[in-house]
């Protein structure tokens, strides 16, 4: 289980006991936000750089494609048309991999059926983009019932991979100010 922990995740984990436990038992937690990188450094942890879900997921798929690894990848999350667009795009971009997916707007009673679908597909990589902390809780609660796989909470990455949402301009990213761009665009965050 991989968590990309941005400032919002870190703050939620202060008060959410379950989330804190999940973060402790996760196999890998990456600092997904320049604020987390700064805070970690201040506390003496050598964190080299920010690692976002968008980049981690994309680099993983690109590396598998480069090595011609026929990985099965299941995407769970986003609006139905976005998910479909994302699967189509990724399949075209990474022909050695095999993609399947389900949108993220389902009722709780639909979850067992969706997990059965995931289990039948037996993904090597399971990308879950439902927003934090829901995606982490769902992964934590489901992994034991699935064939072994690497599950990554990717937040809104499918919106980006599908081309539906644009990331901050590179300049903002390069100077560690993507948060400023998002603050301006989505003040409620
Ligand atoms: N989402 C979903 N089901 C829901 C609510 C949200 O699949 O019931 C998706 C939403 O479409 C978006 C992602 O979850 O693709 C959340 O994106 P956001 O950027 O808010 O998440 P963060 O990266 O901040 O965790």
mmCIF file of C-alpha atoms and ligand atoms in Angstrom:
data_model
loop_
_atom_site.group_PDB
_atom_site.id
_atom_site.type_symbol
_atom_site.label_atom_id
_atom_site.label_comp_id
_atom_site.label_asym_id
_atom_site.label_seq_id
_atom_site.Cartn_x
_atom_site.Cartn_y
_atom_site.Cartn_z
ATOM 1 C CA UNK A 1 0.000 0.000 0.000
ATOM 2 C CA UNK A 2 1.374 3.339 -1.099
ATOM 3 C CA UNK A 3 0.142 6.659 0.269
ATOM 4 C CA UNK A 4 1.007 10.006 -1.213
ATOM 5 C CA UNK A 5 0.657 12.264 1.784
ATOM 6 C CA UNK A 6 0.043 15.932 1.121
ATOM 7 C CA UNK A 7 -0.467 18.558 3.822
ATOM 8 C CA UNK A 8 -4.215 17.831 3.935
ATOM 9 C CA UNK A 9 -3.495 14.157 4.620
ATOM 10 C CA UNK A 10 -0.954 14.975 7.326
ATOM 11 C CA UNK A 11 -3.417 17.332 9.041
ATOM 12 C CA UNK A 12 -6.228 14.769 8.840
ATOM 13 C CA UNK A 13 -3.961 12.137 10.365
ATOM 14 C CA UNK A 14 -3.491 14.378 13.434
ATOM 15 C CA UNK A 15 -7.076 13.849 14.467
ATOM 16 C CA UNK A 16 -8.076 10.652 12.654
ATOM 17 C CA UNK A 17 -6.726 7.702 14.650
ATOM 18 C CA UNK A 18 -7.585 5.160 11.940
ATOM 19 C CA UNK A 19 -5.818 7.181 9.274
ATOM 20 C CA UNK A 20 -2.732 7.497 11.455
ATOM 21 C CA UNK A 21 -2.686 3.729 11.871
ATOM 22 C CA UNK A 22 -3.055 3.216 8.109
ATOM 23 C CA UNK A 23 -0.154 5.606 7.459
ATOM 24 C CA UNK A 24 2.005 3.660 9.922
ATOM 25 C CA UNK A 25 1.325 0.268 8.352
ATOM 26 C CA UNK A 26 1.543 1.481 4.730
ATOM 27 C CA UNK A 27 4.507 0.087 2.796
ATOM 28 C CA UNK A 28 5.458 3.459 1.382
ATOM 29 C CA UNK A 29 4.409 7.022 2.217
ATOM 30 C CA UNK A 30 5.625 9.767 -0.088
ATOM 31 C CA UNK A 31 5.607 13.517 0.668
ATOM 32 C CA UNK A 32 3.023 14.826 -1.789
ATOM 33 C CA UNK A 33 3.371 18.540 -1.254
ATOM 34 C CA UNK A 34 6.157 20.986 -0.791
ATOM 35 C CA UNK A 35 4.780 21.825 2.678
ATOM 36 C CA UNK A 36 5.347 18.222 3.768
ATOM 37 C CA UNK A 37 8.888 18.292 2.321
ATOM 38 C CA UNK A 38 9.658 21.509 4.244
ATOM 39 C CA UNK A 39 8.123 20.195 7.471
ATOM 40 C CA UNK A 40 9.985 16.881 7.201
ATOM 41 C CA UNK A 41 13.286 18.680 6.655
ATOM 42 C CA UNK A 42 12.649 20.931 9.642
ATOM 43 C CA UNK A 43 12.237 17.807 11.728
ATOM 44 C CA UNK A 44 15.530 16.419 10.442
ATOM 45 C CA UNK A 45 14.218 13.874 7.947
ATOM 46 C CA UNK A 46 16.125 13.887 4.688
ATOM 47 C CA UNK A 47 13.330 14.062 2.154
ATOM 48 C CA UNK A 48 14.819 14.642 -1.289
ATOM 49 C CA UNK A 49 11.740 15.832 -3.125
ATOM 50 C CA UNK A 50 7.994 15.916 -3.488
ATOM 51 C CA UNK A 51 6.457 12.770 -5.012
ATOM 52 C CA UNK A 52 2.907 13.196 -6.275
ATOM 53 C CA UNK A 53 0.423 10.461 -7.135
ATOM 54 C CA UNK A 54 0.170 11.821 -10.674
ATOM 55 C CA UNK A 55 3.921 11.381 -11.230
ATOM 56 C CA UNK A 56 4.406 8.175 -9.248
ATOM 57 C CA UNK A 57 1.571 6.412 -11.076
ATOM 58 C CA UNK A 58 2.638 7.686 -14.489
ATOM 59 C CA UNK A 59 6.325 6.824 -13.978
ATOM 60 C CA UNK A 60 5.419 3.341 -12.769
ATOM 61 C CA UNK A 61 3.325 2.675 -15.879
ATOM 62 C CA UNK A 62 5.971 4.193 -18.166
ATOM 63 C CA UNK A 63 8.704 2.049 -16.601
ATOM 64 C CA UNK A 64 6.611 -1.109 -16.973
ATOM 65 C CA UNK A 65 5.975 -0.215 -20.627
ATOM 66 C CA UNK A 66 9.661 0.471 -21.235
ATOM 67 C CA UNK A 67 10.530 -2.941 -19.803
ATOM 68 C CA UNK A 68 7.688 -4.547 -21.757
ATOM 69 C CA UNK A 69 6.138 -5.896 -18.581
ATOM 70 C CA UNK A 70 2.570 -6.964 -19.280
ATOM 71 C CA UNK A 71 1.172 -5.550 -16.048
ATOM 72 C CA UNK A 72 -2.536 -5.538 -15.353
ATOM 73 C CA UNK A 73 -3.642 -2.176 -13.990
ATOM 74 C CA UNK A 74 -7.042 -1.511 -12.443
ATOM 75 C CA UNK A 75 -8.264 2.062 -12.012
ATOM 76 C CA UNK A 76 -10.975 2.818 -9.481
ATOM 77 C CA UNK A 77 -12.225 6.385 -9.257
ATOM 78 C CA UNK A 78 -13.332 9.567 -11.042
ATOM 79 C CA UNK A 79 -16.510 10.269 -12.977
ATOM 80 C CA UNK A 80 -17.546 7.567 -15.461
ATOM 81 C CA UNK A 81 -16.641 9.503 -18.659
ATOM 82 C CA UNK A 82 -13.329 10.609 -17.135
ATOM 83 C CA UNK A 83 -12.493 7.041 -16.136
ATOM 84 C CA UNK A 84 -13.326 5.721 -19.610
ATOM 85 C CA UNK A 85 -11.234 8.425 -21.256
ATOM 86 C CA UNK A 86 -8.374 7.694 -18.874
ATOM 87 C CA UNK A 87 -8.437 3.925 -19.579
ATOM 88 C CA UNK A 88 -8.544 4.545 -23.337
ATOM 89 C CA UNK A 89 -5.670 7.047 -23.227
ATOM 90 C CA UNK A 90 -3.460 4.929 -20.978
ATOM 91 C CA UNK A 91 -4.122 1.797 -23.041
ATOM 92 C CA UNK A 92 -3.022 3.651 -26.164
ATOM 93 C CA UNK A 93 0.038 5.082 -24.444
ATOM 94 C CA UNK A 94 1.104 1.810 -22.784
ATOM 95 C CA UNK A 95 0.194 -1.040 -25.176
ATOM 96 C CA UNK A 96 2.083 -3.729 -23.211
ATOM 97 C CA UNK A 97 -0.084 -3.115 -20.159
ATOM 98 C CA UNK A 98 -3.682 -4.146 -19.715
ATOM 99 C CA UNK A 99 -6.148 -1.710 -18.178
ATOM 100 C CA UNK A 100 -9.570 -2.060 -16.623
ATOM 101 C CA UNK A 101 -11.497 0.191 -14.305
ATOM 102 C CA UNK A 102 -14.626 1.387 -12.557
ATOM 103 C CA UNK A 103 -15.799 4.930 -11.853
ATOM 104 C CA UNK A 104 -15.723 6.251 -8.299
ATOM 105 C CA UNK A 105 -19.345 7.313 -7.840
ATOM 106 C CA UNK A 106 -20.865 4.113 -6.472
ATOM 107 C CA UNK A 107 -23.152 3.347 -3.522
ATOM 108 C CA UNK A 108 -21.679 1.515 -0.520
ATOM 109 C CA UNK A 109 -23.705 -1.599 -1.350
ATOM 110 C CA UNK A 110 -22.043 -1.739 -4.792
ATOM 111 C CA UNK A 111 -18.563 -2.025 -3.311
ATOM 112 C CA UNK A 112 -18.492 -5.840 -2.855
ATOM 113 C CA UNK A 113 -19.373 -6.301 -6.544
ATOM 114 C CA UNK A 114 -16.650 -3.864 -7.598
ATOM 115 C CA UNK A 115 -14.073 -5.586 -5.400
ATOM 116 C CA UNK A 116 -15.080 -8.942 -6.907
ATOM 117 C CA UNK A 117 -14.410 -7.400 -10.319
ATOM 118 C CA UNK A 118 -10.998 -6.186 -9.136
ATOM 119 C CA UNK A 119 -10.229 -9.635 -7.677
ATOM 120 C CA UNK A 120 -11.223 -11.363 -10.936
ATOM 121 C CA UNK A 121 -8.967 -9.016 -12.918
ATOM 122 C CA UNK A 122 -6.144 -9.684 -10.411
ATOM 123 C CA UNK A 123 -4.278 -6.430 -11.057
ATOM 124 C CA UNK A 124 -0.581 -6.065 -10.385
ATOM 125 C CA UNK A 125 -1.231 -2.384 -9.787
ATOM 126 C CA UNK A 126 -4.445 -1.003 -8.310
ATOM 127 C CA UNK A 127 -4.813 2.760 -8.619
ATOM 128 C CA UNK A 128 -7.526 4.202 -6.382
ATOM 129 C CA UNK A 129 -8.588 7.810 -6.912
ATOM 130 C CA UNK A 130 -11.519 8.606 -4.652
ATOM 131 C CA UNK A 131 -9.953 11.465 -2.712
ATOM 132 C CA UNK A 132 -8.288 11.281 0.672
ATOM 133 C CA UNK A 133 -8.874 9.770 3.194
ATOM 134 C CA UNK A 134 -11.584 7.637 1.621
ATOM 135 C CA UNK A 135 -9.254 5.946 -0.872
ATOM 136 C CA UNK A 136 -6.724 4.997 1.837
ATOM 137 C CA UNK A 137 -9.460 3.563 4.053
ATOM 138 C CA UNK A 138 -10.925 1.598 1.176
ATOM 139 C CA UNK A 139 -7.528 0.187 0.187
ATOM 140 C CA UNK A 140 -6.730 -0.697 3.792
ATOM 141 C CA UNK A 141 -10.068 -2.467 4.220
ATOM 142 C CA UNK A 142 -9.894 -4.371 0.929
ATOM 143 C CA UNK A 143 -6.290 -5.393 0.249
ATOM 144 C CA UNK A 144 -6.419 -8.542 2.379
ATOM 145 C CA UNK A 145 -9.344 -9.826 0.307
ATOM 146 C CA UNK A 146 -7.632 -9.301 -3.046
ATOM 147 C CA UNK A 147 -4.861 -11.174 -4.823
ATOM 148 C CA UNK A 148 -1.494 -9.550 -3.999
ATOM 149 C CA UNK A 149 -1.045 -6.219 -5.738
ATOM 150 C CA UNK A 150 0.457 -2.779 -5.275
ATOM 151 C CA UNK A 151 -2.316 -0.348 -4.359
ATOM 152 C CA UNK A 152 -1.717 3.375 -4.655
ATOM 153 C CA UNK A 153 -4.059 6.154 -3.570
ATOM 154 C CA UNK A 154 -3.808 8.588 -6.463
ATOM 155 C CA UNK A 155 -6.447 11.237 -5.632
ATOM 156 C CA UNK A 156 -7.446 13.275 -8.645
ATOM 157 C CA UNK A 157 -4.752 11.808 -10.927
ATOM 158 C CA UNK A 158 -7.263 10.255 -13.313
ATOM 159 C CA UNK A 159 -8.671 13.708 -13.984
ATOM 160 C CA UNK A 160 -5.154 14.718 -15.053
ATOM 161 C CA UNK A 161 -4.249 11.510 -16.967
ATOM 162 C CA UNK A 162 -7.511 11.718 -18.908
ATOM 163 C CA UNK A 163 -6.642 15.288 -19.911
ATOM 164 C CA UNK A 164 -9.763 16.617 -18.159
ATOM 165 C CA UNK A 165 -7.890 18.681 -15.568
ATOM 166 C CA UNK A 166 -4.678 20.587 -16.126
ATOM 167 C CA UNK A 167 -1.950 20.656 -13.528
ATOM 168 C CA UNK A 168 -0.368 23.926 -12.451
ATOM 169 C CA UNK A 169 1.989 25.438 -15.052
ATOM 170 C CA UNK A 170 5.496 23.967 -14.850
ATOM 171 C CA UNK A 171 6.885 27.203 -13.461
ATOM 172 C CA UNK A 172 4.669 26.874 -10.362
ATOM 173 C CA UNK A 173 5.747 23.227 -9.971
ATOM 174 C CA UNK A 174 9.426 24.007 -10.469
ATOM 175 C CA UNK A 175 9.542 26.651 -7.741
ATOM 176 C CA UNK A 176 7.498 24.546 -5.316
ATOM 177 C CA UNK A 177 4.383 26.678 -5.586
ATOM 178 C CA UNK A 178 1.782 24.330 -7.066
ATOM 179 C CA UNK A 179 -0.088 24.777 -3.749
ATOM 180 C CA UNK A 180 -0.372 28.517 -4.506
ATOM 181 C CA UNK A 181 -1.874 27.768 -7.904
ATOM 182 C CA UNK A 182 -4.381 25.369 -6.328
ATOM 183 C CA UNK A 183 -5.166 27.860 -3.562
ATOM 184 C CA UNK A 184 -6.014 30.500 -6.132
ATOM 185 C CA UNK A 185 -8.115 28.103 -8.213
ATOM 186 C CA UNK A 186 -9.797 26.283 -5.317
ATOM 187 C CA UNK A 187 -9.739 28.568 -2.247
ATOM 188 C CA UNK A 188 -11.928 26.135 -0.290
ATOM 189 C CA UNK A 189 -9.013 23.717 -0.071
HETATM 190 N N1 LIG B 1 -14.130 11.040 -6.585
HETATM 191 C C1 LIG B 1 -14.740 9.827 -6.800
HETATM 192 N N2 LIG B 1 -15.847 9.515 -6.087
HETATM 193 C C2 LIG B 1 -16.378 10.343 -5.148
HETATM 194 C C3 LIG B 1 -15.732 11.586 -4.903
HETATM 195 C C4 LIG B 1 -14.604 11.910 -5.643
HETATM 196 O O1 LIG B 1 -14.288 9.052 -7.630
HETATM 197 O O2 LIG B 1 -17.380 9.989 -4.537
HETATM 198 C C5 LIG B 1 -12.949 11.382 -7.374
HETATM 199 C C6 LIG B 1 -13.032 12.715 -8.076
HETATM 200 O O3 LIG B 1 -13.745 12.566 -9.293
HETATM 201 C C7 LIG B 1 -11.561 13.035 -8.287
HETATM 202 C C8 LIG B 1 -10.903 12.402 -7.056
HETATM 203 O O4 LIG B 1 -11.856 11.498 -6.519
HETATM 204 O O5 LIG B 1 -11.084 12.401 -9.448
HETATM 205 C C9 LIG B 1 -10.541 13.362 -5.942
HETATM 206 O O6 LIG B 1 -9.766 14.354 -6.423
HETATM 207 P P1 LIG B 1 -9.115 15.436 -5.462
HETATM 208 O O7 LIG B 1 -8.173 16.219 -6.277
HETATM 209 O O8 LIG B 1 -10.166 16.147 -4.679
HETATM 210 O O9 LIG B 1 -8.376 14.469 -4.441
HETATM 211 P P2 LIG B 1 -7.013 14.632 -3.699
HETATM 212 O O10 LIG B 1 -5.971 14.446 -4.779
HETATM 213 O O11 LIG B 1 -7.011 15.995 -3.095
HETATM 214 O O12 LIG B 1 -7.072 13.527 -2.720
#
